[in-house]
mmCIF file of C-alpha atoms and ligand atoms in Angstrom:
data_model
loop_
_atom_site.group_PDB
_atom_site.id
_atom_site.type_symbol
_atom_site.label_atom_id
_atom_site.label_comp_id
_atom_site.label_asym_id
_atom_site.label_seq_id
_atom_site.Cartn_x
_atom_site.Cartn_y
_atom_site.Cartn_z
ATOM 1 C CA UNK A 479 9.123 18.441 8.002
ATOM 2 C CA UNK A 480 5.638 19.889 7.792
ATOM 3 C CA UNK A 481 2.934 21.539 9.782
ATOM 4 C CA UNK A 482 1.005 18.497 11.120
ATOM 5 C CA UNK A 483 0.720 16.561 14.404
ATOM 6 C CA UNK A 484 0.219 13.071 15.630
ATOM 7 C CA UNK A 485 -3.323 13.696 16.992
ATOM 8 C CA UNK A 486 -4.558 14.958 13.591
ATOM 9 C CA UNK A 487 -2.998 12.052 11.720
ATOM 10 C CA UNK A 488 -4.291 9.462 14.236
ATOM 11 C CA UNK A 489 -7.824 10.930 14.299
ATOM 12 C CA UNK A 490 -8.233 11.233 10.469
ATOM 13 C CA UNK A 491 -6.240 8.220 9.228
ATOM 14 C CA UNK A 492 -5.444 5.854 12.174
ATOM 15 C CA UNK A 493 -1.785 5.776 11.091
ATOM 16 C CA UNK A 494 0.861 5.633 13.765
ATOM 17 C CA UNK A 495 3.893 4.432 11.765
ATOM 18 C CA UNK A 496 5.055 3.951 8.212
ATOM 19 C CA UNK A 497 8.028 2.524 6.452
ATOM 20 C CA UNK A 498 9.975 4.654 3.937
ATOM 21 C CA UNK A 499 12.612 3.071 1.724
ATOM 22 C CA UNK A 500 16.382 3.707 2.057
ATOM 23 C CA UNK A 501 17.681 5.326 -1.156
ATOM 24 C CA UNK A 502 20.522 3.417 -2.660
ATOM 25 C CA UNK A 503 19.557 0.238 -0.759
ATOM 26 C CA UNK A 504 15.883 -0.561 -1.383
ATOM 27 C CA UNK A 505 14.239 -0.724 -4.821
ATOM 28 C CA UNK A 506 10.742 -1.785 -5.725
ATOM 29 C CA UNK A 507 12.152 -4.863 -7.347
ATOM 30 C CA UNK A 508 14.383 -5.929 -4.483
ATOM 31 C CA UNK A 509 11.612 -5.365 -1.911
ATOM 32 C CA UNK A 510 9.286 -7.405 -4.178
ATOM 33 C CA UNK A 511 11.946 -10.215 -4.346
ATOM 34 C CA UNK A 512 12.056 -10.451 -0.571
ATOM 35 C CA UNK A 513 8.267 -10.619 -0.355
ATOM 36 C CA UNK A 514 8.195 -13.142 -3.177
ATOM 37 C CA UNK A 515 10.743 -15.491 -1.494
ATOM 38 C CA UNK A 516 8.488 -15.500 1.620
ATOM 39 C CA UNK A 517 5.451 -16.382 -0.496
ATOM 40 C CA UNK A 518 7.368 -19.101 -2.426
ATOM 41 C CA UNK A 519 8.583 -20.698 0.801
ATOM 42 C CA UNK A 520 5.043 -20.628 2.303
ATOM 43 C CA UNK A 521 3.686 -22.169 -0.851
ATOM 44 C CA UNK A 522 6.115 -25.066 -0.456
ATOM 45 C CA UNK A 523 7.513 -24.716 -4.003
ATOM 46 C CA UNK A 524 10.927 -23.802 -5.488
ATOM 47 C CA UNK A 525 11.283 -20.483 -7.243
ATOM 48 C CA UNK A 526 11.971 -22.343 -10.496
ATOM 49 C CA UNK A 527 8.311 -23.551 -10.416
ATOM 50 C CA UNK A 528 7.016 -20.034 -10.890
ATOM 51 C CA UNK A 529 5.756 -19.835 -14.507
ATOM 52 C CA UNK A 530 4.242 -16.321 -14.658
ATOM 53 C CA UNK A 531 4.765 -12.991 -12.793
ATOM 54 C CA UNK A 532 1.997 -10.455 -12.365
ATOM 55 C CA UNK A 533 3.331 -7.333 -10.759
ATOM 56 C CA UNK A 534 1.025 -4.580 -9.475
ATOM 57 C CA UNK A 535 2.692 -1.243 -8.839
ATOM 58 C CA UNK A 536 2.226 2.429 -9.642
ATOM 59 C CA UNK A 537 5.769 3.275 -8.568
ATOM 60 C CA UNK A 538 8.046 1.119 -10.795
ATOM 61 C CA UNK A 539 11.773 1.589 -10.516
ATOM 62 C CA UNK A 540 11.879 2.854 -14.078
ATOM 63 C CA UNK A 541 9.190 4.501 -16.266
ATOM 64 C CA UNK A 542 9.969 1.594 -18.515
ATOM 65 C CA UNK A 543 10.656 -1.328 -18.510
ATOM 66 C CA UNK A 544 8.145 -2.428 -15.848
ATOM 67 C CA UNK A 545 8.856 -4.065 -12.517
ATOM 68 C CA UNK A 546 7.970 -7.562 -13.590
ATOM 69 C CA UNK A 547 11.126 -8.023 -15.594
ATOM 70 C CA UNK A 548 13.272 -6.528 -12.871
ATOM 71 C CA UNK A 549 11.845 -9.045 -10.452
ATOM 72 C CA UNK A 550 12.417 -11.830 -12.887
ATOM 73 C CA UNK A 551 16.079 -10.883 -13.051
ATOM 74 C CA UNK A 552 16.343 -10.277 -9.266
ATOM 75 C CA UNK A 553 15.006 -13.789 -8.570
ATOM 76 C CA UNK A 554 17.160 -15.322 -11.297
ATOM 77 C CA UNK A 555 14.120 -16.992 -12.963
ATOM 78 C CA UNK A 556 14.051 -18.432 -16.462
ATOM 79 C CA UNK A 557 12.533 -16.545 -19.392
ATOM 80 C CA UNK A 558 9.052 -16.669 -18.052
ATOM 81 C CA UNK A 559 6.530 -13.925 -18.895
ATOM 82 C CA UNK A 560 6.204 -10.918 -16.619
ATOM 83 C CA UNK A 561 3.243 -8.509 -16.720
ATOM 84 C CA UNK A 562 2.865 -5.180 -14.977
ATOM 85 C CA UNK A 563 -0.502 -3.979 -13.706
ATOM 86 C CA UNK A 564 -1.119 -0.281 -13.175
ATOM 87 C CA UNK A 565 -4.382 -0.032 -11.240
ATOM 88 C CA UNK A 566 -3.327 1.955 -8.224
ATOM 89 C CA UNK A 567 -4.770 0.890 -4.871
ATOM 90 C CA UNK A 568 -6.931 -1.667 -6.740
ATOM 91 C CA UNK A 569 -3.773 -3.047 -8.441
ATOM 92 C CA UNK A 570 -3.501 -6.249 -6.350
ATOM 93 C CA UNK A 571 -7.222 -7.100 -6.824
ATOM 94 C CA UNK A 572 -6.850 -6.691 -10.639
ATOM 95 C CA UNK A 573 -3.583 -8.646 -10.556
ATOM 96 C CA UNK A 574 -5.063 -11.578 -8.650
ATOM 97 C CA UNK A 575 -8.016 -11.710 -11.066
ATOM 98 C CA UNK A 576 -5.516 -11.732 -14.081
ATOM 99 C CA UNK A 577 -3.465 -14.558 -12.458
ATOM 100 C CA UNK A 578 -6.696 -16.453 -11.825
ATOM 101 C CA UNK A 579 -7.624 -16.525 -15.460
ATOM 102 C CA UNK A 580 -4.282 -18.076 -16.427
ATOM 103 C CA UNK A 581 -4.662 -20.659 -13.675
ATOM 104 C CA UNK A 582 -8.261 -21.538 -14.585
ATOM 105 C CA UNK A 583 -7.485 -21.954 -18.275
ATOM 106 C CA UNK A 584 -4.607 -24.286 -17.247
ATOM 107 C CA UNK A 585 -1.931 -22.205 -19.003
ATOM 108 C CA UNK A 586 0.120 -21.672 -15.832
ATOM 109 C CA UNK A 587 0.521 -23.670 -12.690
ATOM 110 C CA UNK A 588 2.226 -21.355 -10.224
ATOM 111 C CA UNK A 589 1.709 -17.591 -10.636
ATOM 112 C CA UNK A 590 3.634 -15.111 -8.525
ATOM 113 C CA UNK A 591 1.404 -12.047 -7.805
ATOM 114 C CA UNK A 592 3.108 -9.031 -6.257
ATOM 115 C CA UNK A 593 2.094 -5.630 -4.953
ATOM 116 C CA UNK A 594 5.035 -3.351 -4.245
ATOM 117 C CA UNK A 595 5.501 0.448 -3.931
ATOM 118 C CA UNK A 596 8.079 3.047 -3.059
ATOM 119 C CA UNK A 597 5.889 6.139 -2.688
ATOM 120 C CA UNK A 598 7.871 8.154 -0.282
ATOM 121 C CA UNK A 599 10.311 9.411 -3.006
ATOM 122 C CA UNK A 600 7.448 11.240 -4.806
ATOM 123 C CA UNK A 601 5.601 12.688 -1.826
ATOM 124 C CA UNK A 602 5.609 16.435 -1.301
ATOM 125 C CA UNK A 603 6.998 16.526 2.305
ATOM 126 C CA UNK A 604 6.235 20.241 2.716
ATOM 127 C CA UNK A 605 3.099 21.484 4.542
ATOM 128 C CA UNK A 606 1.452 21.932 1.164
ATOM 129 C CA UNK A 607 1.679 18.221 0.614
ATOM 130 C CA UNK A 608 0.671 17.035 4.068
ATOM 131 C CA UNK A 609 -2.773 15.736 2.958
ATOM 132 C CA UNK A 610 -1.030 12.981 1.075
ATOM 133 C CA UNK A 611 2.346 12.705 2.749
ATOM 134 C CA UNK A 612 0.943 11.599 6.097
ATOM 135 C CA UNK A 613 -1.082 8.713 4.523
ATOM 136 C CA UNK A 614 1.181 6.855 2.079
ATOM 137 C CA UNK A 615 3.990 4.446 2.807
ATOM 138 C CA UNK A 616 6.352 1.998 1.140
ATOM 139 C CA UNK A 617 6.119 -1.756 1.224
ATOM 140 C CA UNK A 618 5.883 -5.037 -0.697
ATOM 141 C CA UNK A 619 3.679 -8.183 -0.442
ATOM 142 C CA UNK A 620 3.343 -11.290 -2.591
ATOM 143 C CA UNK A 621 1.315 -14.412 -3.023
ATOM 144 C CA UNK A 622 1.751 -17.578 -5.082
ATOM 145 C CA UNK A 623 -1.443 -18.675 -6.829
ATOM 146 C CA UNK A 624 -1.258 -22.353 -7.457
ATOM 147 C CA UNK A 625 -3.323 -24.596 -9.564
ATOM 148 C CA UNK A 626 -5.091 -27.133 -7.309
ATOM 149 C CA UNK A 627 -6.982 -30.387 -8.183
ATOM 150 C CA UNK A 628 -9.348 -29.558 -5.217
ATOM 151 C CA UNK A 629 -12.214 -27.788 -7.007
ATOM 152 C CA UNK A 630 -13.514 -26.289 -3.804
ATOM 153 C CA UNK A 631 -10.444 -24.149 -3.183
ATOM 154 C CA UNK A 632 -8.999 -20.985 -4.791
ATOM 155 C CA UNK A 633 -10.436 -17.867 -6.284
ATOM 156 C CA UNK A 634 -14.208 -18.182 -6.734
ATOM 157 C CA UNK A 635 -14.848 -14.879 -8.461
ATOM 158 C CA UNK A 636 -13.556 -11.350 -9.108
ATOM 159 C CA UNK A 637 -15.443 -8.154 -9.775
ATOM 160 C CA UNK A 638 -13.542 -5.261 -11.369
ATOM 161 C CA UNK A 639 -14.693 -1.670 -11.995
ATOM 162 C CA UNK A 640 -13.484 1.722 -13.206
ATOM 163 C CA UNK A 641 -14.832 5.173 -13.623
ATOM 164 C CA UNK A 642 -12.374 7.487 -15.455
ATOM 165 C CA UNK A 643 -14.525 10.561 -14.838
ATOM 166 C CA UNK A 644 -12.682 10.921 -11.612
ATOM 167 C CA UNK A 645 -9.110 10.329 -13.036
ATOM 168 C CA UNK A 646 -7.911 13.713 -11.857
ATOM 169 C CA UNK A 647 -9.137 13.346 -8.296
ATOM 170 C CA UNK A 648 -6.038 11.246 -7.332
ATOM 171 C CA UNK A 649 -3.286 11.730 -9.806
ATOM 172 C CA UNK A 650 0.368 12.092 -10.494
ATOM 173 C CA UNK A 651 0.586 13.853 -13.919
ATOM 174 C CA UNK A 652 4.310 13.728 -14.770
ATOM 175 C CA UNK A 653 5.951 12.107 -16.553
ATOM 176 C CA UNK A 654 2.982 12.047 -18.943
ATOM 177 C CA UNK A 655 3.694 11.275 -22.575
ATOM 178 C CA UNK A 656 1.096 13.607 -24.116
ATOM 179 C CA UNK A 657 2.038 16.612 -22.007
ATOM 180 C CA UNK A 658 4.162 19.351 -23.529
ATOM 181 C CA UNK A 659 7.710 19.048 -22.404
ATOM 182 C CA UNK A 660 8.814 21.904 -20.246
ATOM 183 C CA UNK A 661 12.232 23.474 -20.087
ATOM 184 C CA UNK A 662 14.490 22.505 -17.202
ATOM 185 C CA UNK A 663 14.268 25.959 -15.615
ATOM 186 C CA UNK A 664 10.439 26.051 -15.941
ATOM 187 C CA UNK A 665 10.324 22.680 -14.223
ATOM 188 C CA UNK A 666 12.499 23.972 -11.404
ATOM 189 C CA UNK A 667 10.051 26.818 -10.757
ATOM 190 C CA UNK A 668 6.889 24.749 -10.861
ATOM 191 C CA UNK A 669 7.096 21.127 -9.708
ATOM 192 C CA UNK A 670 3.380 20.802 -8.973
ATOM 193 C CA UNK A 671 2.653 18.254 -11.727
ATOM 194 C CA UNK A 672 5.521 16.095 -10.435
ATOM 195 C CA UNK A 673 3.890 15.665 -7.071
ATOM 196 C CA UNK A 674 0.849 13.467 -6.461
ATOM 197 C CA UNK A 675 -2.484 15.292 -5.896
ATOM 198 C CA UNK A 676 -5.457 13.889 -4.010
ATOM 199 C CA UNK A 677 -8.953 15.407 -3.494
ATOM 200 C CA UNK A 678 -9.249 13.683 -0.075
ATOM 201 C CA UNK A 679 -12.938 14.413 0.486
ATOM 202 C CA UNK A 680 -13.994 13.147 -2.914
ATOM 203 C CA UNK A 681 -11.935 9.960 -2.601
ATOM 204 C CA UNK A 682 -13.275 9.332 0.873
ATOM 205 C CA UNK A 683 -16.927 9.783 -0.292
ATOM 206 C CA UNK A 684 -16.596 7.332 -3.144
ATOM 207 C CA UNK A 685 -14.506 4.860 -1.207
ATOM 208 C CA UNK A 686 -17.013 4.431 1.559
ATOM 209 C CA UNK A 687 -19.690 3.731 -1.015
ATOM 210 C CA UNK A 688 -17.799 1.385 -3.323
ATOM 211 C CA UNK A 689 -16.070 -0.779 -0.733
ATOM 212 C CA UNK A 690 -19.304 -2.250 0.888
ATOM 213 C CA UNK A 691 -21.146 -2.259 -2.456
ATOM 214 C CA UNK A 692 -18.611 -4.426 -4.283
ATOM 215 C CA UNK A 693 -18.118 -6.730 -1.260
ATOM 216 C CA UNK A 694 -21.816 -7.286 -0.917
ATOM 217 C CA UNK A 695 -22.188 -7.777 -4.696
ATOM 218 C CA UNK A 696 -19.537 -10.510 -4.949
ATOM 219 C CA UNK A 697 -20.959 -12.323 -1.977
ATOM 220 C CA UNK A 698 -24.532 -12.237 -3.244
ATOM 221 C CA UNK A 699 -23.591 -13.045 -6.823
ATOM 222 C CA UNK A 700 -21.939 -16.285 -5.572
ATOM 223 C CA UNK A 701 -24.784 -17.279 -3.264
ATOM 224 C CA UNK A 702 -23.212 -16.237 0.096
ATOM 225 C CA UNK A 703 -24.613 -14.140 2.975
ATOM 226 C CA UNK A 704 -22.498 -11.532 4.835
ATOM 227 C CA UNK A 705 -22.459 -13.988 7.764
ATOM 228 C CA UNK A 706 -20.674 -16.611 5.526
ATOM 229 C CA UNK A 707 -17.649 -14.398 5.226
ATOM 230 C CA UNK A 708 -14.756 -15.538 7.455
ATOM 231 C CA UNK A 709 -12.293 -12.741 6.708
ATOM 232 C CA UNK A 710 -12.309 -9.461 4.831
ATOM 233 C CA UNK A 711 -8.882 -8.138 3.776
ATOM 234 C CA UNK A 712 -9.570 -4.582 2.580
ATOM 235 C CA UNK A 713 -7.084 -2.385 0.902
ATOM 236 C CA UNK A 714 -5.667 -0.351 3.853
ATOM 237 C CA UNK A 715 -6.732 3.118 2.619
ATOM 238 C CA UNK A 716 -7.554 4.866 5.866
ATOM 239 C CA UNK A 717 -8.674 3.403 9.216
ATOM 240 C CA UNK A 718 -11.892 5.494 9.093
ATOM 241 C CA UNK A 719 -12.754 3.936 5.791
ATOM 242 C CA UNK A 720 -12.078 0.455 7.108
ATOM 243 C CA UNK A 721 -14.161 1.136 10.185
ATOM 244 C CA UNK A 722 -17.000 2.419 8.019
ATOM 245 C CA UNK A 723 -16.972 -0.765 5.883
ATOM 246 C CA UNK A 724 -16.953 -2.876 9.009
ATOM 247 C CA UNK A 725 -20.037 -1.075 10.216
ATOM 248 C CA UNK A 726 -21.850 -1.132 6.902
ATOM 249 C CA UNK A 727 -21.302 -4.846 6.625
ATOM 250 C CA UNK A 728 -21.923 -5.611 10.288
ATOM 251 C CA UNK A 729 -18.694 -7.525 10.640
ATOM 252 C CA UNK A 730 -16.912 -7.920 13.974
ATOM 253 C CA UNK A 731 -13.175 -6.852 14.292
ATOM 254 C CA UNK A 732 -12.087 -10.525 14.212
ATOM 255 C CA UNK A 733 -13.363 -10.757 10.600
ATOM 256 C CA UNK A 734 -11.625 -7.642 9.248
ATOM 257 C CA UNK A 735 -7.834 -7.308 8.814
ATOM 258 C CA UNK A 736 -6.480 -3.878 9.653
ATOM 259 C CA UNK A 737 -2.782 -2.970 9.912
ATOM 260 C CA UNK A 738 -2.734 0.566 8.510
ATOM 261 C CA UNK A 739 -1.519 1.874 11.867
ATOM 262 C CA UNK A 740 1.847 0.276 11.175
ATOM 263 C CA UNK A 741 2.291 0.770 7.441
ATOM 264 C CA UNK A 742 0.100 3.630 6.315
ATOM 265 C CA UNK A 743 -1.505 3.195 2.818
ATOM 266 C CA UNK A 744 0.915 1.148 0.702
ATOM 267 C CA UNK A 745 -1.320 1.247 -2.428
ATOM 268 C CA UNK A 746 -0.952 -2.117 -4.395
ATOM 269 C CA UNK A 747 1.064 -3.688 -1.583
ATOM 270 C CA UNK A 748 -1.423 -3.206 1.221
ATOM 271 C CA UNK A 749 -3.621 -6.250 0.667
ATOM 272 C CA UNK A 750 -0.868 -8.780 0.335
ATOM 273 C CA UNK A 751 1.036 -7.295 3.373
ATOM 274 C CA UNK A 752 -2.174 -7.520 5.475
ATOM 275 C CA UNK A 753 -2.866 -11.051 4.179
ATOM 276 C CA UNK A 754 0.667 -12.099 4.964
ATOM 277 C CA UNK A 755 0.389 -10.754 8.529
ATOM 278 C CA UNK A 756 -3.055 -12.384 9.002
ATOM 279 C CA UNK A 757 -1.530 -15.706 7.835
ATOM 280 C CA UNK A 758 1.513 -15.387 10.082
ATOM 281 C CA UNK A 759 -0.787 -14.637 13.041
ATOM 282 C CA UNK A 760 -2.699 -17.866 12.418
ATOM 283 C CA UNK A 761 -5.924 -15.995 11.550
ATOM 284 C CA UNK A 762 -6.298 -17.961 8.292
ATOM 285 C CA UNK A 763 -7.378 -21.516 8.247
ATOM 286 C CA UNK A 764 -8.069 -23.925 5.360
ATOM 287 C CA UNK A 765 -11.568 -23.666 4.034
ATOM 288 C CA UNK A 766 -12.203 -20.080 5.057
ATOM 289 C CA UNK A 767 -14.228 -17.758 2.807
ATOM 290 C CA UNK A 768 -12.025 -14.713 2.288
ATOM 291 C CA UNK A 769 -12.704 -11.479 0.428
ATOM 292 C CA UNK A 770 -10.234 -8.912 -0.820
ATOM 293 C CA UNK A 771 -11.704 -5.485 -1.588
ATOM 294 C CA UNK A 772 -10.052 -2.321 -2.864
ATOM 295 C CA UNK A 773 -10.797 1.264 -4.096
ATOM 296 C CA UNK A 774 -8.368 3.777 -5.500
ATOM 297 C CA UNK A 775 -7.185 6.229 -8.113
ATOM 298 C CA UNK A 776 -8.854 6.006 -11.484
ATOM 299 C CA UNK A 777 -11.287 5.615 -9.816
ATOM 300 C CA UNK A 778 -10.991 1.889 -9.889
ATOM 301 C CA UNK A 779 -12.451 -0.606 -7.461
ATOM 302 C CA UNK A 780 -13.114 -4.309 -7.156
ATOM 303 C CA UNK A 781 -13.069 -7.437 -5.081
ATOM 304 C CA UNK A 782 -11.934 -11.108 -5.201
ATOM 305 C CA UNK A 783 -13.685 -13.858 -3.274
ATOM 306 C CA UNK A 784 -11.793 -17.050 -2.437
ATOM 307 C CA UNK A 785 -11.930 -20.288 -0.510
ATOM 308 C CA UNK A 786 -8.542 -20.654 1.253
HETATM 309 C C1 COA B 1856 -7.021 13.036 3.421
HETATM 310 C C2 COA B 1856 -7.985 13.073 4.571
HETATM 311 C C3 COA B 1856 -7.410 12.292 5.746
HETATM 312 C C4 COA B 1856 -8.154 14.479 4.958
HETATM 313 O O1 COA B 1856 -9.129 14.596 6.040
HETATM 314 P P1 COA B 1856 -10.288 15.569 5.921
HETATM 315 O O2 COA B 1856 -11.165 15.452 7.123
HETATM 316 O O3 COA B 1856 -10.987 15.437 4.609
HETATM 317 O O4 COA B 1856 -9.482 16.849 5.983
HETATM 318 P P2 COA B 1856 -9.674 18.176 5.124
HETATM 319 O O5 COA B 1856 -8.740 18.089 3.955
HETATM 320 O O6 COA B 1856 -11.065 18.577 4.936
HETATM 321 O O7 COA B 1856 -8.938 19.255 6.135
HETATM 322 C C5 COA B 1856 -9.519 19.451 7.419
HETATM 323 C C6 COA B 1856 -8.575 20.349 8.212
HETATM 324 O O8 COA B 1856 -7.315 19.676 8.533
HETATM 325 C C7 COA B 1856 -6.240 20.363 8.010
HETATM 326 N N1 COA B 1856 -5.236 19.362 7.525
HETATM 327 C C8 COA B 1856 -5.274 18.696 6.337
HETATM 328 N N2 COA B 1856 -4.186 17.842 6.370
HETATM 329 C C9 COA B 1856 -3.548 17.982 7.455
HETATM 330 C C10 COA B 1856 -2.509 17.279 8.061
HETATM 331 N N3 COA B 1856 -1.745 16.296 7.442
HETATM 332 N N4 COA B 1856 -2.096 17.695 9.332
HETATM 333 C C11 COA B 1856 -2.779 18.628 9.991
HETATM 334 N N5 COA B 1856 -3.870 19.238 9.519
HETATM 335 C C12 COA B 1856 -4.252 18.905 8.298
HETATM 336 C C13 COA B 1856 -6.753 21.176 6.806
HETATM 337 O O9 COA B 1856 -5.977 22.291 6.545
HETATM 338 C C14 COA B 1856 -8.164 21.603 7.369
HETATM 339 O O10 COA B 1856 -7.987 22.620 8.280
HETATM 340 P P3 COA B 1856 -9.062 23.829 8.374
HETATM 341 O O11 COA B 1856 -10.333 23.138 8.786
HETATM 342 O O12 COA B 1856 -8.464 24.782 9.302
HETATM 343 O O13 COA B 1856 -9.187 24.379 6.938
HETATM 344 C C15 COA B 1856 -9.351 12.424 4.249
HETATM 345 O O14 COA B 1856 -9.998 13.283 3.294
HETATM 346 C C16 COA B 1856 -9.253 11.054 3.715
HETATM 347 O O15 COA B 1856 -8.993 10.218 4.427
HETATM 348 N N6 COA B 1856 -9.556 10.873 2.353
HETATM 349 C C17 COA B 1856 -9.434 9.610 1.816
HETATM 350 C C18 COA B 1856 -7.973 9.373 1.507
HETATM 351 C C19 COA B 1856 -7.718 8.003 1.121
HETATM 352 O O16 COA B 1856 -8.166 7.079 1.708
HETATM 353 N N7 COA B 1856 -6.989 7.857 0.038
HETATM 354 C C20 COA B 1856 -6.474 6.659 -0.381
HETATM 355 C C21 COA B 1856 -7.587 6.070 -1.227
HETATM 356 S S1 COA B 1856 -6.989 4.652 -1.915
#
């Protein structure tokens, strides 16, 4: 497809495999529905108990309506509210924090929080687009956030940030509502704004600073030391970024979840997929102190700290 090779991709990103959707079969909504049913079963509830959907994606099936309503339809749920979150690779961290507010205020009891993406359809698979095309993958992950009477468990805190100065460093411009509409033949000649663009070096530099910074901040703010952390589930941006965070925080491999080698960077889906795998592998035990941290386009970044 493009001028690249396995050695380059492995060295720069750590990625060995990715999943790409099957057109005509997979949709963001139906992938999300499968992940949601796994989460609902693990949570030991019926799907009818879900009273709010928070859906993080930058690749909705339609420009509008959002993916939350499509998931509500796909799961055959009642007329519960459905909210879409568009915060790119930080989407799941933002979504979890929104869900947490509704749980803490007692408005909802069981919130379905999803991160799902089909990115392969927009990637430029020519050599020109290789900087992005080798990194991003498709996938879906979900959690159920339940209200619990046990005050010691659940989300302890969330820290969310943005810096729009860097909006154009990782961007997909079209379809943008304020942009002049181009004629069909002009579009056919120049598709550049319809393909995602990333300034890889710039993203890398900021990511390696923000990830450790926000992780340390949320720990310190809540009275914890680095050594109190049982598990860090970072957004799977790039293996080099994850390794750098691990080094900066002085965490052993056993305390950091990494599965980018099998899925690539799945944007809002990467944290819930990594969490789901860690859970299935028995790495998560009741009472553990767990941190989710992410950085991405916007730039946006943030973290959630929770007691499992
Ligand atoms: C994208 C990224 C892997 C590129 O790595 P890099 O070391 O910055 O690479 P550069 O773009 O400087 O390119 C280095 C060389 O590799 C080449 N190259 C770039 N992409 C390539 C590819 N897919 N395959 C083969 N060669 C490639 C370049 O042409 C360049 O060659 P040259 O030295 O002969 O000019 C890296 O910048 C990165 O990981 N950035 C962060 C990306 C990220 O995590 N994004 C998600 C955030 S949520």
